[in-house]
Amino acid sequence: MTGEQLVVFGVLGAALLLFVWNRWRYDIVALLALLFVTLAGLVSPQQAFAGLGHPAVVTVAAVLVLSRGLMNAGVVDHLARFLSRVGDRPAVQVVTLTVVVALCSAFMNNVGALALLMPVAIWMARRSGRSPSLLLMPLAFGSLLGGTMTLIGTPPNLIVASYAARASDTGFGMFDFLPVGLGITLLGILFIGLLGWRLIPVRRAAAGVDELFDVGDYHTELRITQDSKFAGRTLHDLRAAVEDEADLAVVDLVRDGVQRGMPSIYFVLQEGDILLVQADAEDLKGVMDLTGLALAETIHDHEAPDEAPVEEGKEKNDGKDTAGEVQMAEVIVTPASWLVGKTATMLNLRERYGINVLAVARQGRRLRERLGRIRFMAGDILLVQGREEAVQVAYTDLCCLPLAERGLRLGRPHNALLALAIFGLALLLVALEFLPVATALVAAALAMVLSRLLSIDEAYRSIDLSIILLLAAMIPVGEALERTGGAALIAEGLLALAGSLSPAGMLALLMVVTMLLSNVVNNAAAAILMAPIGIDLARGLDVSADPFLMAVAIGASCVFLTPIGHQSSTLVMAPGGYRFHDYWRMGLPLSLIVVGAGVPLILRVWPL
């Protein structure tokens, strides 16, 4: 083993440990790995950031923009609309949801497809009186299966295709993944619908606001007294005075018998005003001691703050008031959200977005810590309060997903047809090989912006920079593994370890190793590391590299054993109330089905 190989193996080993540790985001880990191989001289400074212009990276960014355009036009909502008519039988609900999400995931971002259908699945579960756990894991797994069917269905396919283009003259086209991907998707959905959902533990999950958060127990009315120093001052002053000592959210205000839901932070308080606040008993006492406020003598009957009537018009002292009725909403923090690792106090959510964070739940349980001290994690469910428009803007900007029941945002029919026409034309140009995939999809994304299916700001916000940086950083690292002979060394070790295995057996072994790696690290990173190993395995066996690269693509995409291998699995963990070990119950037999069916399908379509 050479010195260069020792360095690259050391960097990759450390990166894998950091990926599994999950303390630092995967894009930060990837950038650190790139920095070390560059400083070690394994990647030149000119090559270090060449990954940003790699066709796979550009294509992933274009797919994310196109996914947002299709969402805005209501294309996916039209597909989801009939879900409300499938009845209450759990098997029918599971199959319908997994079919729809798999179809969507074949042509758009997996997480985007899941985000659109997860609120529908939760609503279906609540309406049927069942735990959402029975529907959410099948939904997540369906999104992963669907991504295997096309070149743009998932980043591992794009990465593998780039390696295939270098290993052979043909490479993989848009629908070259379809024969194998469609086969394992149909078998996977059949298993999930007939047996798989029955293996899922029924968890008491985040079923609803009242069950999970018990918000009514934390609402108290306080009166601005004559002696209070906050008469004539703003709500902002009140919050600033107590933020270091207590969590306090003002959710309603009553003046002269008129209720003003979610008053502006610039609203000037007067003697006699009654504030409906949310705070626990200990914090409430501290607030009263600090501010001189007193418990209201007359307690108004509030079932929930969003049910209070709001005075029409704008109060002269209310500052910037936002239109729309006050509401509460459940949102889930995605791995891409910049809430991760931060607190509500650090982000000033009330001032910046006009929303209150009323409670936080993690893995199906409400956190009892002070809200101002809770550092948000991916998968946390937040109970937020604000005016309808403010809440929608906040969860879009903060990369959160709504969980409460929502009406389908059906776009105008001509918008849906226009979006489909633009997207379909791009796919046709790629399929007929008139344009490279990156060029065609970037052109389609630009066409959607120019046709006003989405704004420029929405286009930029739709691009997940964490996955872009991960790919851009890991591609040079993967090339360093290949260039130093590290990939060939690992391939030789696998050949020696496998002994007398046939090429088909080696294909199955490669798929299983890739699948196991993808369950503990990001699947795109796993594809980058395993693709050159697959090529070297094929060379060692003196067979075509195409089936081995296809095995890497399938193995990297089918991440069913843990909640940390893919964002789709992470996102359903809290709403479904799942525990870490719940995933293998359905995921293990599903993984065996993928390997058992995938290897023969690959060999039939891509002979050795």
mmCIF file of N, CA and C in Angstrom, residues 230 235-249 283 286-287 290-291 343-351 370-373:
data_model
loop_
_atom_site.group_PDB
_atom_site.id
_atom_site.type_symbol
_atom_site.label_atom_id
_atom_site.label_comp_id
_atom_site.label_asym_id
_atom_site.label_seq_id
_atom_site.Cartn_x
_atom_site.Cartn_y
_atom_site.Cartn_z
ATOM 1 N N PHE A 230 -44.935 48.438 31.732
ATOM 2 C CA PHE A 230 -45.049 48.188 30.300
ATOM 3 C C PHE A 230 -46.279 48.837 29.679
ATOM 4 N N LEU A 235 -45.045 45.316 22.689
ATOM 5 C CA LEU A 235 -44.863 43.898 22.983
ATOM 6 C C LEU A 235 -43.399 43.482 22.821
ATOM 7 N N HIS A 236 -42.710 44.122 21.878
ATOM 8 C CA HIS A 236 -41.296 43.826 21.681
ATOM 9 C C HIS A 236 -40.511 44.126 22.955
ATOM 10 N N ASP A 237 -40.825 45.236 23.594
ATOM 11 C CA ASP A 237 -40.153 45.582 24.846
ATOM 12 C C ASP A 237 -40.434 44.539 25.927
ATOM 13 N N LEU A 238 -41.671 44.069 25.972
ATOM 14 C CA LEU A 238 -42.046 43.063 26.965
ATOM 15 C C LEU A 238 -41.280 41.758 26.740
ATOM 16 N N ARG A 239 -41.249 41.313 25.502
ATOM 17 C CA ARG A 239 -40.547 40.065 25.197
ATOM 18 C C ARG A 239 -39.055 40.192 25.470
ATOM 19 N N ALA A 240 -38.473 41.337 25.117
ATOM 20 C CA ALA A 240 -37.038 41.543 25.332
ATOM 21 C C ALA A 240 -36.697 41.523 26.814
ATOM 22 N N ALA A 241 -37.624 42.001 27.652
ATOM 23 C CA ALA A 241 -37.354 42.082 29.086
ATOM 24 C C ALA A 241 -37.334 40.711 29.747
ATOM 25 N N VAL A 242 -38.055 39.756 29.190
ATOM 26 C CA VAL A 242 -38.187 38.461 29.861
ATOM 27 C C VAL A 242 -37.476 37.328 29.131
ATOM 28 N N GLU A 243 -36.908 37.564 27.936
ATOM 29 C CA GLU A 243 -36.421 36.460 27.118
ATOM 30 C C GLU A 243 -35.274 35.684 27.771
ATOM 31 N N ASP A 244 -34.492 36.333 28.634
ATOM 32 C CA ASP A 244 -33.395 35.623 29.292
ATOM 33 C C ASP A 244 -33.850 34.805 30.491
ATOM 34 N N GLU A 245 -35.063 35.055 30.963
ATOM 35 C CA GLU A 245 -35.540 34.406 32.179
ATOM 36 C C GLU A 245 -36.670 33.414 31.933
ATOM 37 N N ALA A 246 -37.410 33.576 30.843
ATOM 38 C CA ALA A 246 -38.593 32.736 30.659
ATOM 39 C C ALA A 246 -38.962 32.667 29.190
ATOM 40 N N ASP A 247 -39.651 31.568 28.819
ATOM 41 C CA ASP A 247 -40.249 31.436 27.495
ATOM 42 C C ASP A 247 -41.662 32.003 27.560
ATOM 43 N N LEU A 248 -41.921 33.012 26.752
ATOM 44 C CA LEU A 248 -43.230 33.647 26.771
ATOM 45 C C LEU A 248 -43.659 33.913 25.335
ATOM 46 N N ALA A 249 -44.830 33.409 24.978
ATOM 47 C CA ALA A 249 -45.395 33.683 23.651
ATOM 48 C C ALA A 249 -46.750 34.347 23.837
ATOM 49 N N ASP A 283 -42.223 29.502 34.518
ATOM 50 C CA ASP A 283 -41.904 30.700 33.737
ATOM 51 C C ASP A 283 -42.927 31.802 33.989
ATOM 52 N N GLY A 286 -42.100 33.835 36.985
ATOM 53 C CA GLY A 286 -40.987 34.720 36.710
ATOM 54 C C GLY A 286 -41.389 35.929 35.891
ATOM 55 N N VAL A 287 -42.285 35.722 34.904
ATOM 56 C CA VAL A 287 -42.765 36.828 34.076
ATOM 57 C C VAL A 287 -43.519 37.848 34.928
ATOM 58 N N LEU A 290 -41.101 39.871 37.046
ATOM 59 C CA LEU A 290 -40.271 40.809 36.284
ATOM 60 C C LEU A 290 -41.054 42.001 35.743
ATOM 61 N N THR A 291 -42.299 41.760 35.364
ATOM 62 C CA THR A 291 -43.045 42.772 34.612
ATOM 63 C C THR A 291 -44.111 43.496 35.418
ATOM 64 N N THR A 343 -31.558 27.819 17.886
ATOM 65 C CA THR A 343 -32.728 27.947 18.750
ATOM 66 C C THR A 343 -33.652 29.037 18.203
ATOM 67 N N ALA A 344 -34.889 29.046 18.701
ATOM 68 C CA ALA A 344 -35.836 30.076 18.280
ATOM 69 C C ALA A 344 -35.348 31.459 18.693
ATOM 70 N N THR A 345 -34.693 31.562 19.841
ATOM 71 C CA THR A 345 -34.175 32.851 20.305
ATOM 72 C C THR A 345 -33.074 33.358 19.386
ATOM 73 N N MET A 346 -32.177 32.477 18.971
ATOM 74 C CA MET A 346 -31.085 32.869 18.078
ATOM 75 C C MET A 346 -31.609 33.395 16.745
ATOM 76 N N LEU A 347 -32.724 32.837 16.281
ATOM 77 C CA LEU A 347 -33.234 33.186 14.955
ATOM 78 C C LEU A 347 -34.239 34.336 14.970
ATOM 79 N N ASN A 348 -34.701 34.745 16.159
ATOM 80 C CA ASN A 348 -35.687 35.832 16.250
ATOM 81 C C ASN A 348 -36.882 35.581 15.322
ATOM 82 N N LEU A 349 -37.470 34.405 15.424
ATOM 83 C CA LEU A 349 -38.539 34.032 14.502
ATOM 84 C C LEU A 349 -39.751 34.938 14.620
ATOM 85 N N ARG A 350 -40.033 35.414 15.827
ATOM 86 C CA ARG A 350 -41.201 36.294 15.992
ATOM 87 C C ARG A 350 -40.998 37.608 15.250
ATOM 88 N N GLU A 351 -39.794 38.170 15.346
ATOM 89 C CA GLU A 351 -39.536 39.441 14.701
ATOM 90 C C GLU A 351 -39.382 39.292 13.192
ATOM 91 N N ARG A 370 -36.971 24.549 28.174
ATOM 92 C CA ARG A 370 -37.336 25.896 27.760
ATOM 93 C C ARG A 370 -37.120 26.042 26.262
ATOM 94 N N LEU A 371 -38.125 26.584 25.591
ATOM 95 C CA LEU A 371 -38.072 26.687 24.133
ATOM 96 C C LEU A 371 -36.855 27.466 23.661
ATOM 97 N N GLY A 372 -36.509 28.511 24.402
ATOM 98 C CA GLY A 372 -35.390 29.334 23.978
ATOM 99 C C GLY A 372 -34.053 28.618 24.024
ATOM 100 N N ARG A 373 -34.019 27.456 24.686
ATOM 101 C CA ARG A 373 -32.761 26.718 24.816
ATOM 102 C C ARG A 373 -32.718 25.460 23.966
#
